[in-house]
CSV table of C-alpha atoms in Angstrom, one decimal:
chain,number,residue,atom,x,y,z
A,1,MET,CA,-12.9,-11.4,-6.2
A,2,ASN,CA,-12.6,-8.4,-8.6
A,3,ASN,CA,-9.0,-7.2,-8.7
A,4,GLN,CA,-9.8,-4.1,-10.7
A,5,VAL,CA,-9.9,-0.6,-9.3
A,6,ASN,CA,-11.9,2.2,-11.0
A,7,PRO,CA,-9.4,4.0,-13.3
A,8,ILE,CA,-8.7,7.4,-11.8
A,9,ILE,CA,-6.3,10.2,-12.8
A,10,ARG,CA,-3.4,7.9,-12.1
A,11,LEU,CA,-4.1,4.3,-13.2
A,12,LEU,CA,-3.9,1.6,-10.5
A,13,THR,CA,-3.0,-1.4,-12.5
A,14,PRO,CA,-1.3,-4.7,-11.8
A,15,VAL,CA,2.4,-4.5,-11.3
A,16,GLN,CA,4.3,-6.2,-14.2
A,17,ASP,CA,7.7,-7.9,-14.5
A,18,SER,CA,8.6,-4.9,-16.7
A,19,ASP,CA,8.3,-2.6,-13.7
A,20,VAL,CA,11.3,-4.1,-11.9
A,21,LEU,CA,13.6,-1.1,-12.5
A,22,GLN,CA,11.1,1.5,-11.3
A,23,LEU,CA,10.3,-0.7,-8.3
A,24,MET,CA,14.0,-0.9,-7.6
A,25,GLU,CA,14.3,2.9,-7.5
A,26,ILE,CA,11.4,3.0,-4.9
A,27,PHE,CA,12.8,0.2,-2.8
A,28,ILE,CA,16.3,1.6,-2.5
A,29,ASP,CA,15.2,5.1,-1.6
A,30,GLU,CA,16.4,6.0,1.8
A,31,GLU,CA,13.0,7.2,3.1
A,32,THR,CA,11.2,4.1,1.8
A,33,ARG,CA,13.8,1.9,3.6
A,34,ARG,CA,13.4,3.9,6.8
A,35,PHE,CA,9.6,3.8,6.9
A,36,ILE,CA,8.9,0.3,5.6
A,37,PRO,CA,12.0,-1.7,6.6
A,38,GLU,CA,10.0,-4.9,7.0
A,39,LEU,CA,9.1,-4.8,3.3
A,40,THR,CA,12.5,-3.5,2.0
A,41,GLU,CA,15.0,-5.4,4.1
A,42,ASP,CA,15.4,-8.3,1.7
A,43,ILE,CA,15.2,-6.1,-1.4
A,44,ARG,CA,18.6,-4.9,-2.3
A,45,ASP,CA,18.8,-5.6,-6.1
A,46,GLU,CA,16.7,-6.6,-9.1
A,47,GLU,CA,16.6,-10.3,-7.9
A,48,GLY,CA,15.1,-9.1,-4.6
A,49,VAL,CA,12.4,-7.2,-6.5
A,50,ARG,CA,11.7,-10.2,-8.6
A,51,ASN,CA,11.4,-12.4,-5.5
A,52,PHE,CA,9.0,-9.8,-4.0
A,53,LEU,CA,6.8,-9.9,-7.2
A,54,ASN,CA,6.8,-13.7,-7.2
A,55,ASN,CA,5.6,-13.7,-3.6
A,56,ILE,CA,2.9,-11.2,-4.4
A,57,LYS,CA,1.8,-13.4,-7.4
A,58,ILE,CA,1.4,-16.4,-5.0
A,59,SER,CA,-0.5,-14.3,-2.5
A,60,GLN,CA,-2.8,-12.9,-5.2
A,61,SER,CA,-3.5,-16.4,-6.5
A,62,THR,CA,-4.8,-17.5,-3.1
A,63,GLY,CA,-6.8,-14.3,-2.4
A,64,GLU,CA,-4.5,-13.4,0.5
A,65,GLY,CA,-3.0,-10.2,-1.1
A,66,ILE,CA,-3.2,-7.7,-3.9
A,67,LEU,CA,-0.7,-5.2,-5.4
A,68,TRP,CA,-1.3,-2.4,-7.8
A,69,GLY,CA,1.1,-0.1,-9.5
A,70,ILE,CA,0.4,3.6,-9.3
A,71,ARG,CA,1.0,5.0,-12.8
A,72,GLN,CA,1.3,8.4,-14.3
A,73,ASP,CA,0.8,8.1,-18.0
A,74,SER,CA,2.3,4.6,-18.4
A,75,THR,CA,5.2,5.0,-15.9
A,76,LEU,CA,5.1,3.3,-12.6
A,77,ILE,CA,5.6,5.9,-9.9
A,78,GLY,CA,4.5,3.9,-6.8
A,79,PHE,CA,2.6,0.9,-5.5
A,80,ILE,CA,-0.1,0.1,-3.1
A,81,GLY,CA,-1.3,-3.2,-1.8
A,82,ILE,CA,-3.1,-5.2,0.8
A,83,MET,CA,-1.6,-8.2,2.5
A,84,ASP,CA,-3.1,-10.9,4.8
A,85,ILE,CA,-6.6,-10.2,3.4
A,86,LEU,CA,-8.0,-13.4,4.8
A,87,GLU,CA,-6.7,-12.9,8.4
A,88,TYR,CA,-5.7,-9.3,9.2
A,89,PRO,CA,-6.0,-7.1,6.1
A,90,THR,CA,-3.1,-4.6,6.1
A,91,LEU,CA,-2.5,-1.8,3.7
A,92,PHE,CA,1.0,-0.9,2.5
A,93,TYR,CA,2.3,1.5,-0.1
A,94,ALA,CA,5.3,3.5,-1.3
A,95,MET,CA,5.8,6.4,-3.8
A,96,HIS,CA,8.8,7.2,-5.9
A,97,PRO,CA,10.6,10.2,-4.2
A,98,ASN,CA,10.0,12.4,-7.3
A,99,HIS,CA,6.2,12.1,-6.9
A,100,ARG,CA,5.7,12.5,-3.2
A,101,GLY,CA,3.6,15.3,-1.7
A,102,LYS,CA,1.4,15.8,-4.8
A,103,GLY,CA,-1.8,14.1,-3.5
A,104,ILE,CA,-1.3,11.0,-5.7
A,105,MET,CA,-1.1,8.6,-2.8
A,106,LYS,CA,-4.0,10.1,-1.0
A,107,GLU,CA,-6.1,9.4,-4.1
A,108,SER,CA,-4.7,5.9,-4.4
A,109,VAL,CA,-5.4,5.1,-0.8
A,110,SER,CA,-9.0,6.3,-1.2
A,111,GLU,CA,-9.5,4.1,-4.3
A,112,THR,CA,-7.9,1.1,-2.6
A,113,ILE,CA,-10.2,1.5,0.5
A,114,GLY,CA,-13.2,1.6,-1.8
A,115,TRP,CA,-12.1,-1.5,-3.6
A,116,PHE,CA,-11.4,-3.3,-0.3
A,117,HIS,CA,-14.7,-2.5,1.3
A,118,THR,CA,-16.6,-3.3,-1.9
A,119,ASN,CA,-15.0,-6.8,-1.9
A,120,HIS,CA,-14.8,-7.3,1.9
A,121,PRO,CA,-17.7,-5.2,3.2
A,122,ALA,CA,-17.6,-6.5,6.8
A,123,LEU,CA,-13.8,-6.2,7.4
A,124,PRO,CA,-11.8,-3.3,8.7
A,125,LEU,CA,-8.6,-2.4,6.8
A,126,HIS,CA,-5.5,-2.0,9.0
A,127,THR,CA,-2.1,-0.4,8.6
A,128,GLU,CA,0.9,0.5,10.8
A,129,VAL,CA,3.1,3.5,10.5
A,130,TYR,CA,6.4,4.6,12.1
A,131,LYS,CA,5.7,7.6,14.4
A,132,GLY,CA,8.2,9.7,12.5
A,133,ASN,CA,6.4,9.3,9.2
A,134,LYS,CA,4.1,12.3,9.7
A,135,PRO,CA,3.1,12.7,6.0
A,136,SER,CA,1.8,9.1,5.9
A,137,ILE,CA,0.0,9.5,9.2
A,138,HIS,CA,-1.7,12.6,7.9
A,139,LEU,CA,-2.6,11.0,4.6
A,140,LEU,CA,-4.2,8.0,6.4
A,141,GLN,CA,-6.2,10.3,8.7
A,142,GLN,CA,-7.4,12.2,5.7
A,143,ASN,CA,-8.7,8.8,4.4
A,144,ASP,CA,-10.6,8.1,7.7
A,145,PHE,CA,-8.1,5.8,9.3
A,146,THR,CA,-8.1,6.1,13.1
A,147,GLN,CA,-5.5,5.1,15.6
A,148,PHE,CA,-6.4,2.1,17.8
A,149,ASN,CA,-3.0,1.2,19.3
A,150,GLU,CA,0.7,2.1,19.4
A,151,ASP,CA,4.0,0.9,20.6
A,152,LYS,CA,7.4,2.6,21.1
A,153,GLN,CA,8.0,2.9,17.3
A,154,LYS,CA,4.7,2.7,15.5
A,155,ILE,CA,1.1,3.7,15.6
A,156,PHE,CA,-1.6,1.2,14.4
A,157,LEU,CA,-4.6,2.5,12.5
A,158,ARG,CA,-7.7,1.1,10.8
A,159,VAL,CA,-10.6,2.2,8.7
A,160,GLU,CA,-13.9,0.5,9.4
A,161,PRO,CA,-16.3,-0.5,6.7
A,162,ILE,CA,-19.1,1.9,6.1
A,163,VAL,CA,-22.3,0.5,7.6
A,164,GLU,CA,-25.4,1.8,5.9
A,165,GLN,CA,-28.2,2.6,8.2
A,166,SER,CA,-31.6,1.2,7.2
A,167,VAL,CA,-34.5,3.6,7.4
C-alpha cells in the first residue's frame, strides 16, 4: 500500500517524533478537545502524544491506519488520518487553532480521500462529527461526504468511492 499523498501547497507527510510539541499544542486546544474527545482524552502531556504516535506506528505497520502531518513550509500545523482501514475506515483530523478557516483542511481532506480511494477503490470512507462542529460538517460536505445516520450528539457521514461507468 502506498503511504504517499501527492504533494500539494501544504505538504502531507508522515508525522515524526520531532512533531511532539506541535501536536501537543493541537491536542490541548479547547476546541480540539471538545470536538474529538475520544482521541484527546488520554493525551494531556508529551508522554500522551508519544503514546499516540506509537499506537499510530503499530496501526500503520499492520495496514490498519495512516497518519499524515499537515505542514506549511516545514512546520506541522495539523494532522489527518484514517483508522480502522481494514474494517470500517474512518477519517479523523485536527488543525492548529492559528491555521483554521483558511481552506487548508478542506484541501487536505480532498487529497486524503483521493489517496484512500486509489488504494481502497471499493470501500466508503466514514467519519463522525459532533453536531455543534458546523465548520467541520460544512468542510466534509464540500468534499462529498453525505450523512447516513445520527444520534443525540453526532452525525455520521461517508463518501463513497467513485464508480466509473463503462461505455
